[in-house]
Tab-separated table of C-alpha atoms in Angstrom:
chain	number	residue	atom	x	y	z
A	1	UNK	CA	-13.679	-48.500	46.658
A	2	UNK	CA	-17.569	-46.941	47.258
A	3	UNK	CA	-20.276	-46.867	44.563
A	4	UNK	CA	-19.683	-43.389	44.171
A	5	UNK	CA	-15.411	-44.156	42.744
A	6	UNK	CA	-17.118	-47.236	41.013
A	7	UNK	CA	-19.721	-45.000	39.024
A	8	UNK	CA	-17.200	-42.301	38.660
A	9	UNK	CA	-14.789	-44.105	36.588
A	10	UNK	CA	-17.194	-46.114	34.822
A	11	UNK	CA	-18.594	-42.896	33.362
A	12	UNK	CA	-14.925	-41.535	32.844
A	13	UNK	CA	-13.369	-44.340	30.744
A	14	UNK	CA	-16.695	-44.411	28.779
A	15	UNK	CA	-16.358	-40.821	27.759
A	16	UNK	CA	-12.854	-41.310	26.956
A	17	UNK	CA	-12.956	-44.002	24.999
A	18	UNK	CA	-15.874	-42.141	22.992
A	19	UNK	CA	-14.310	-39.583	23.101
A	20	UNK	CA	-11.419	-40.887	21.152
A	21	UNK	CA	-13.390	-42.743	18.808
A	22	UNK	CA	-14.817	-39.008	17.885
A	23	UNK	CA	-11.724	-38.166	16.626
A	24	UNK	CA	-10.086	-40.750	14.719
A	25	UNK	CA	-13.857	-42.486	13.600
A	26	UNK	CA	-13.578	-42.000	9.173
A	27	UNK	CA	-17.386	-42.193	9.073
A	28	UNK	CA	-18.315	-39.049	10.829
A	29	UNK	CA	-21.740	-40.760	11.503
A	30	UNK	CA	-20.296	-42.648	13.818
A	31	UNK	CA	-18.155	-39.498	15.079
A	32	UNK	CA	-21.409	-37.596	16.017
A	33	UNK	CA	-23.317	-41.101	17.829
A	34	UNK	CA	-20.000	-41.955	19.827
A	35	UNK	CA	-20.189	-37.991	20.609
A	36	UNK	CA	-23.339	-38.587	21.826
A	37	UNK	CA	-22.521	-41.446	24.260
A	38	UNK	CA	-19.919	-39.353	25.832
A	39	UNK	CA	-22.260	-36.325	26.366
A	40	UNK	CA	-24.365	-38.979	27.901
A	41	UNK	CA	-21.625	-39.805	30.217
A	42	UNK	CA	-20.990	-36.604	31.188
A	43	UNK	CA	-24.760	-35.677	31.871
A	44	UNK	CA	-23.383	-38.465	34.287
A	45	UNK	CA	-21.302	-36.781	35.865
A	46	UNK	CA	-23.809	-33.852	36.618
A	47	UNK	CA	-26.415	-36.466	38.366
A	48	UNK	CA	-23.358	-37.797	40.564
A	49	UNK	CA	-22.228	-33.876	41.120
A	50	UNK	CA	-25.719	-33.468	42.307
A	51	UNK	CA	-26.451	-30.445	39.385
A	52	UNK	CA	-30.164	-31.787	38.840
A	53	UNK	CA	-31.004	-29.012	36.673
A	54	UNK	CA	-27.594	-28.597	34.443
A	55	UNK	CA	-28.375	-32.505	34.159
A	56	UNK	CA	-31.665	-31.880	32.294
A	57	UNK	CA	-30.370	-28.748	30.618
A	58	UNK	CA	-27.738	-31.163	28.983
A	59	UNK	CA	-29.922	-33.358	28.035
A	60	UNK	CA	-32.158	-31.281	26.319
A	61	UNK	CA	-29.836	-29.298	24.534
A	62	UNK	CA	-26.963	-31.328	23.964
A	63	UNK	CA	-28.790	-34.454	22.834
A	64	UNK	CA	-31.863	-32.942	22.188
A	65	UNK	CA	-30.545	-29.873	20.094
A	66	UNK	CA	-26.876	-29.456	18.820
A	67	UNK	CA	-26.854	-33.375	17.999
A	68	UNK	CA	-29.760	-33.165	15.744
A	69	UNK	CA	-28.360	-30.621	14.535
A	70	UNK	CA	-24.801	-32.339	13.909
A	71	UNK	CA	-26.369	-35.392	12.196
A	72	UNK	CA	-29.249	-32.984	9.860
A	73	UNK	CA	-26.388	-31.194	8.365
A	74	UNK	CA	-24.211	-34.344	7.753
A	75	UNK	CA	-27.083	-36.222	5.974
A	76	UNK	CA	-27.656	-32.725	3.799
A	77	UNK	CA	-24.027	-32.786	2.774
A	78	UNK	CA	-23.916	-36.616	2.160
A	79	UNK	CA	-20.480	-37.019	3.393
A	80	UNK	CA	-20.608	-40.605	4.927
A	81	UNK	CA	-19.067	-41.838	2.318
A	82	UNK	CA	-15.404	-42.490	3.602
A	83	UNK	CA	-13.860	-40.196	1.572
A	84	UNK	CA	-11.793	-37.667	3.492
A	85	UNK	CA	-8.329	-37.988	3.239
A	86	UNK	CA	-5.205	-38.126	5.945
A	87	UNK	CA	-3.344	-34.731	6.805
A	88	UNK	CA	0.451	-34.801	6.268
A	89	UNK	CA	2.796	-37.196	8.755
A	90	UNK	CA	4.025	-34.546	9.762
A	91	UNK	CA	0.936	-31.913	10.535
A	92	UNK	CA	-0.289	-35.162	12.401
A	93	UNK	CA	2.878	-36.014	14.449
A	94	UNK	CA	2.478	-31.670	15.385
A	95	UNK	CA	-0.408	-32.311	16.628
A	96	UNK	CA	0.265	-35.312	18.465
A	97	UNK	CA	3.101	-33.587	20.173
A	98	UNK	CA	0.847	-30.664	21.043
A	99	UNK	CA	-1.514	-32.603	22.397
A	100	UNK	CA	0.620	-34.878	24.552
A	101	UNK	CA	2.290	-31.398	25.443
A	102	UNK	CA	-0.950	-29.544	26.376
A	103	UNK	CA	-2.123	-32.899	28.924
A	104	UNK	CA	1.270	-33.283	30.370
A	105	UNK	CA	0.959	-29.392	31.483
A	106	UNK	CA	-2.378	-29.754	32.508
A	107	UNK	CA	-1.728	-32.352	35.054
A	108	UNK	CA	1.586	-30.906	36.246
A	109	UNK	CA	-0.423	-28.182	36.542
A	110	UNK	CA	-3.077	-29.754	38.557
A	111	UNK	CA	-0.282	-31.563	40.976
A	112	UNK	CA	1.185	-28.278	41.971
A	113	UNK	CA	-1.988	-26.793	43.189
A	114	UNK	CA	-3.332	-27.011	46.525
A	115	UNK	CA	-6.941	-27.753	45.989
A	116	UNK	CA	-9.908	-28.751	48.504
A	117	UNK	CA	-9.903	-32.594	48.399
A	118	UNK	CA	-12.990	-34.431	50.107
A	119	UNK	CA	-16.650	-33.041	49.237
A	120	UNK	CA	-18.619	-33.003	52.389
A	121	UNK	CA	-22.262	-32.783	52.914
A	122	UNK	CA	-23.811	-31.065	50.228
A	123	UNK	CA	-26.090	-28.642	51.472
A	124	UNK	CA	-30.221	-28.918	50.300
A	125	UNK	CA	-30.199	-26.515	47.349
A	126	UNK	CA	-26.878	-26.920	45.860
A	127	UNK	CA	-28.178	-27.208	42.133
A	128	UNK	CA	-31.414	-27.786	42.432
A	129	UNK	CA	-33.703	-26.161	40.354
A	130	UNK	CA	-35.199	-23.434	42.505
A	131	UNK	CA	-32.116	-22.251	43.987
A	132	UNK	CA	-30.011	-21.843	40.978
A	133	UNK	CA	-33.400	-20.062	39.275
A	134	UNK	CA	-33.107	-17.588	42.208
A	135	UNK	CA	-29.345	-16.972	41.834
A	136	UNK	CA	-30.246	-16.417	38.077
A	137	UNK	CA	-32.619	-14.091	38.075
A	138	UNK	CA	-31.595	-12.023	40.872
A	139	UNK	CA	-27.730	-12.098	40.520
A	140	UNK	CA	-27.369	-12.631	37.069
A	141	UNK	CA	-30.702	-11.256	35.598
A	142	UNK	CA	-29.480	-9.129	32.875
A	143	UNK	CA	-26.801	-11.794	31.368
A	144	UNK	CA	-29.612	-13.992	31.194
A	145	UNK	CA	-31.864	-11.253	29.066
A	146	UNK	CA	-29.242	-10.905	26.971
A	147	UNK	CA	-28.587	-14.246	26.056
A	148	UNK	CA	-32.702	-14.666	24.910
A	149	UNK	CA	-31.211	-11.539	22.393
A	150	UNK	CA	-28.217	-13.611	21.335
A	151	UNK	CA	-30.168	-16.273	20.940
A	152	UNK	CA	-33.096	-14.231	18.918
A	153	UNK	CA	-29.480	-12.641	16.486
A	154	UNK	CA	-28.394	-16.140	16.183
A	155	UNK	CA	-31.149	-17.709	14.551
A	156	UNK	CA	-32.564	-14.526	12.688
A	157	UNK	CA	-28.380	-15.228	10.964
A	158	UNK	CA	-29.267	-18.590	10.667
A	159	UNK	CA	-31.835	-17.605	8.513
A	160	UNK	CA	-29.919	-15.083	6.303
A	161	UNK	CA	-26.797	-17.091	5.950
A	162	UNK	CA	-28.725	-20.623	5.305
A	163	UNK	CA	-30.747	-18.514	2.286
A	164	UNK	CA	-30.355	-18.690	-1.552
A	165	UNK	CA	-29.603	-15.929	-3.164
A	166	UNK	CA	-32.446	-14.826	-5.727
A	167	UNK	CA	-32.155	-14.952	-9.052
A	168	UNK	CA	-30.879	-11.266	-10.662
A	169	UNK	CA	-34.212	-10.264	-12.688
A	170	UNK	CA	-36.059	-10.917	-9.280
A	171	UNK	CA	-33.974	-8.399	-7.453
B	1	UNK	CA	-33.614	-32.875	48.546
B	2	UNK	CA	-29.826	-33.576	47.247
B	3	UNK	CA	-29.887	-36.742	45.245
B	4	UNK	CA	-26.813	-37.740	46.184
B	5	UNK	CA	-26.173	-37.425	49.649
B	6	UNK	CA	-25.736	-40.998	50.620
B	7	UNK	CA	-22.403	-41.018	48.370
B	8	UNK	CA	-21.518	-38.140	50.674
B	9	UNK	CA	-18.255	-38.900	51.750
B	10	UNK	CA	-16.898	-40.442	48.736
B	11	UNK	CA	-13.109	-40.568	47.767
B	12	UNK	CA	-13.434	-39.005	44.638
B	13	UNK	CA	-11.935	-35.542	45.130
B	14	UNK	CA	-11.752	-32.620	42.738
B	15	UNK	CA	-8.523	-33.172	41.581
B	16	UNK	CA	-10.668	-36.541	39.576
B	17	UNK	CA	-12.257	-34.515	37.760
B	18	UNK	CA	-9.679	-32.255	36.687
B	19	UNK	CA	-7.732	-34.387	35.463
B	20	UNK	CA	-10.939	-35.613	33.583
B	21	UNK	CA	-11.525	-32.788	31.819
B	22	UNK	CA	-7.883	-32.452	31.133
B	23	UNK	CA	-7.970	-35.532	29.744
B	24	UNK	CA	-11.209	-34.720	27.355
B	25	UNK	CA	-9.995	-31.090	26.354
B	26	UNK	CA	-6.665	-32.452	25.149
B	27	UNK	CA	-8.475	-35.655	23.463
B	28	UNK	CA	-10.780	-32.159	21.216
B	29	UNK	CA	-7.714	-30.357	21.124
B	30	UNK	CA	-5.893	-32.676	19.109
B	31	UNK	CA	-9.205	-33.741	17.145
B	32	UNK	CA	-9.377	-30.406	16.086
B	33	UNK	CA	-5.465	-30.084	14.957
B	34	UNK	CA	-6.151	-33.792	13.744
B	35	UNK	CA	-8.638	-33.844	11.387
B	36	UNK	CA	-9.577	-32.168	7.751
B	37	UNK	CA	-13.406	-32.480	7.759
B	38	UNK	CA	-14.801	-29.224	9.320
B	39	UNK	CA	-17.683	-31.308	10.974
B	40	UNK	CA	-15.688	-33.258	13.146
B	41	UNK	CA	-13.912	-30.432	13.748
B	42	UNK	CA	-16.838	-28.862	15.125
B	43	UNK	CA	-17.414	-31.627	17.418
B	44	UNK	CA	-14.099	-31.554	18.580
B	45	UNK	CA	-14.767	-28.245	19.843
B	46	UNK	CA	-18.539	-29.326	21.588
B	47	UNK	CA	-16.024	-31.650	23.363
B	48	UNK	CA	-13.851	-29.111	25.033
B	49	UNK	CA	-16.813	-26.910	25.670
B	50	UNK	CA	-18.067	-29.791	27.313
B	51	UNK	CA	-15.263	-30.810	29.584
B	52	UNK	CA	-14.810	-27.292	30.895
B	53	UNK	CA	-18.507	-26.970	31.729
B	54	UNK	CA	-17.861	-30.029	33.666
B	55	UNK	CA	-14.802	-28.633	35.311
B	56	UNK	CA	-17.090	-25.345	36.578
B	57	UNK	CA	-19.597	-28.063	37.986
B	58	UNK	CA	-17.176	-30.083	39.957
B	59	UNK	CA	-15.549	-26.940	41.508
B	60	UNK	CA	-19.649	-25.150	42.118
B	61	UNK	CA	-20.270	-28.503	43.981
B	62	UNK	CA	-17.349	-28.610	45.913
B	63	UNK	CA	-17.441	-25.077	47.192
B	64	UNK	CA	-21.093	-24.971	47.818
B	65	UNK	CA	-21.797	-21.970	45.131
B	66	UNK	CA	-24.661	-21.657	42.396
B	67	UNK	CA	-22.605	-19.138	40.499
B	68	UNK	CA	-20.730	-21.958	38.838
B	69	UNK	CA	-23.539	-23.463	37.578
B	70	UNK	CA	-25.574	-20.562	36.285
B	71	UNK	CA	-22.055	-19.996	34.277
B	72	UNK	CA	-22.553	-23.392	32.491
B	73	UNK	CA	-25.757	-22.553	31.961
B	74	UNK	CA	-24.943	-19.340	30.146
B	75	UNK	CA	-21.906	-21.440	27.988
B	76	UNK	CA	-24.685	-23.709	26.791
B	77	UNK	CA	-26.588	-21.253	25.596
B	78	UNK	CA	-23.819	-19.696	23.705
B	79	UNK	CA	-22.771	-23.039	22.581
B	80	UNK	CA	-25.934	-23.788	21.118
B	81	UNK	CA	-25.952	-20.141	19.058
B	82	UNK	CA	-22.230	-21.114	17.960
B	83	UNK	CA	-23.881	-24.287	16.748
B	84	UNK	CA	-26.663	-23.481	14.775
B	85	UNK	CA	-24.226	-20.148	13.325
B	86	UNK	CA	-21.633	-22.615	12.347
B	87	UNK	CA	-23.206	-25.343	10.874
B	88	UNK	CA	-24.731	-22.666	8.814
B	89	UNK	CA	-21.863	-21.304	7.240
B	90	UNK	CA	-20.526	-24.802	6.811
B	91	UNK	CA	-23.831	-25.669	4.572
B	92	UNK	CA	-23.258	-22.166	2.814
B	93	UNK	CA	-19.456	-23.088	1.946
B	94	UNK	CA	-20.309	-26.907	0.806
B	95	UNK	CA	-23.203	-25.344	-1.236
B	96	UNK	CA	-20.404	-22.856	-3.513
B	97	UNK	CA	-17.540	-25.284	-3.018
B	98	UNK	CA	-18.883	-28.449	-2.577
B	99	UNK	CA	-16.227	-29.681	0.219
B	100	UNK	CA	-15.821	-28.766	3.645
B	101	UNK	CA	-12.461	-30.321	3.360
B	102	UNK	CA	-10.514	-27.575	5.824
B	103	UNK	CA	-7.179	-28.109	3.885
B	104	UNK	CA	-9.241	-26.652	0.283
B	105	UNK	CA	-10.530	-23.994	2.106
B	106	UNK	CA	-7.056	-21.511	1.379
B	107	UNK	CA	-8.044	-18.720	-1.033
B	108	UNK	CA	-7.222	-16.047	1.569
B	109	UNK	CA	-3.504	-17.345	1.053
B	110	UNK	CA	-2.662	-16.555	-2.398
């Protein structure tokens, strides 16, 4: 067994196991940390896939962005209190059956196909920074000014959905 | 310039890390048919976004090819719109209802 299996499934049962405790964790303080950890993991998984610059992207937007995000809006709403109650047996054993169901087919899936097995050599400039900035903004140029638009519509919605309504006599 | 290369010829093969991500898409699918509170719901669903950006990374590695990568890139960036978009219409309903409980959340039905 090399480093590289060693690391590999290190990382993997850590994000499982967080992963797990994400969804059955009451507090959903502790959903959002344990979240966290396995978003760590994965960012991971990028270093060992050599993706230096989806590593940092990660990073900075998973843990930097959407989990500050999670965690603002829980502490606005106050809901860490342990208050949320069970789903009906039997919604629960559905969706333990669907989600045994939808793994099971997955892998079967996976076994069936005849996939490239060993990763040679990566080649210098496989997701590094400069390369995948010149396959983005020659190949892919105009998806890329169109997500600074989404991203402009998205938080100019923000905005207007997040805002109180004014009072009548001020309208 | 690769990181990496010294783990070059490692026996972890692609086929590791789909069944990974299998493994973490079916852990948010079920949080997400699991659970009532519309927060962990969300997560649930950063959790399967996650595991099939990891997916496109282990198969733009393996064949060599940016393309998968600047994909992930472009999912992020939705993600993180979906995000902020979500979370505010999940403030908005717990300000008029005052529960994000999914299972209260039925006046469409009757």
């Amino acid at each position: 067994m090399d480093i590289n299996s060693i690391i590999f499934w290190s990382l993997s049962t850590i994000a499982f196991i967080c992963a797990i405790y994400t969804v059955i964790a009451k507090n959903p303080i502790f959903s959002a940390i344990s979240l966290l950890v396995c978003f760590a993991c994965i960012a991971g998984h990028y270093l060992l896939l050599n993706a230096q610059f989806l590593f940092i992207v990660h990073i900075i937007v998973y843990a930097g962005a959407i989990m500050v995000l999670f965690l603002t809006t829980l502490m606005l709403m106050n809901l860490n209190e342990e208050s949320e109650k069970n789903k009906p047996a039997i919604a629960q054993i559905a969706a333990l059956v669907v989600a045994v169901g939808l793994g099971l087919v997955l892998t079967l899936m996976v076994r069936k196909a005849n996939l490239i097995v060993t990763l040679g050599p990566i080649p210098a400039g496989v997701g590094s920074i400069e390369s995948l900035g010149k396959v983005l903004l020659d190949e892919y140029f105009y998806p890329f000014e169109f997500i600074s638009v989404l991203l402009l519509s998205a938080m100019v919605g923000v905005v207007l959905l997040i805002k109180k309504d004014k009072p009548a006599e001020l309208k | 310039m690769t990181l990496l290369n010294i783990f070059a010829d490692s026996h972890v093969s692609i086929n590791h890390y789909i069944g990974v991500s299998a493994m973490l898409f079916t852990i948010g699918v079920f949080g997400v048919l699991f659970r009532r509170n519309a927060i962990t719901i969300f997560m649930c669903i950063e959790l399967m976004l996650n595991s099939v950006n990891l997916l496109l990374v282990a198969f733009s590695t393996y064949h060599h090819d940016n393309s998968g990568q600047v994909f992930v890139f472009f999912i992020m960036a939705v993600a993180a719109a979906e995000v902020a978009v979500g979370l505010a219409i999940l403030v908005t309903i717990f300000r008029n209802l005052h529960t994000i409980d999914i299972d209260e959340l039925k006046n469409l039905k009757n």
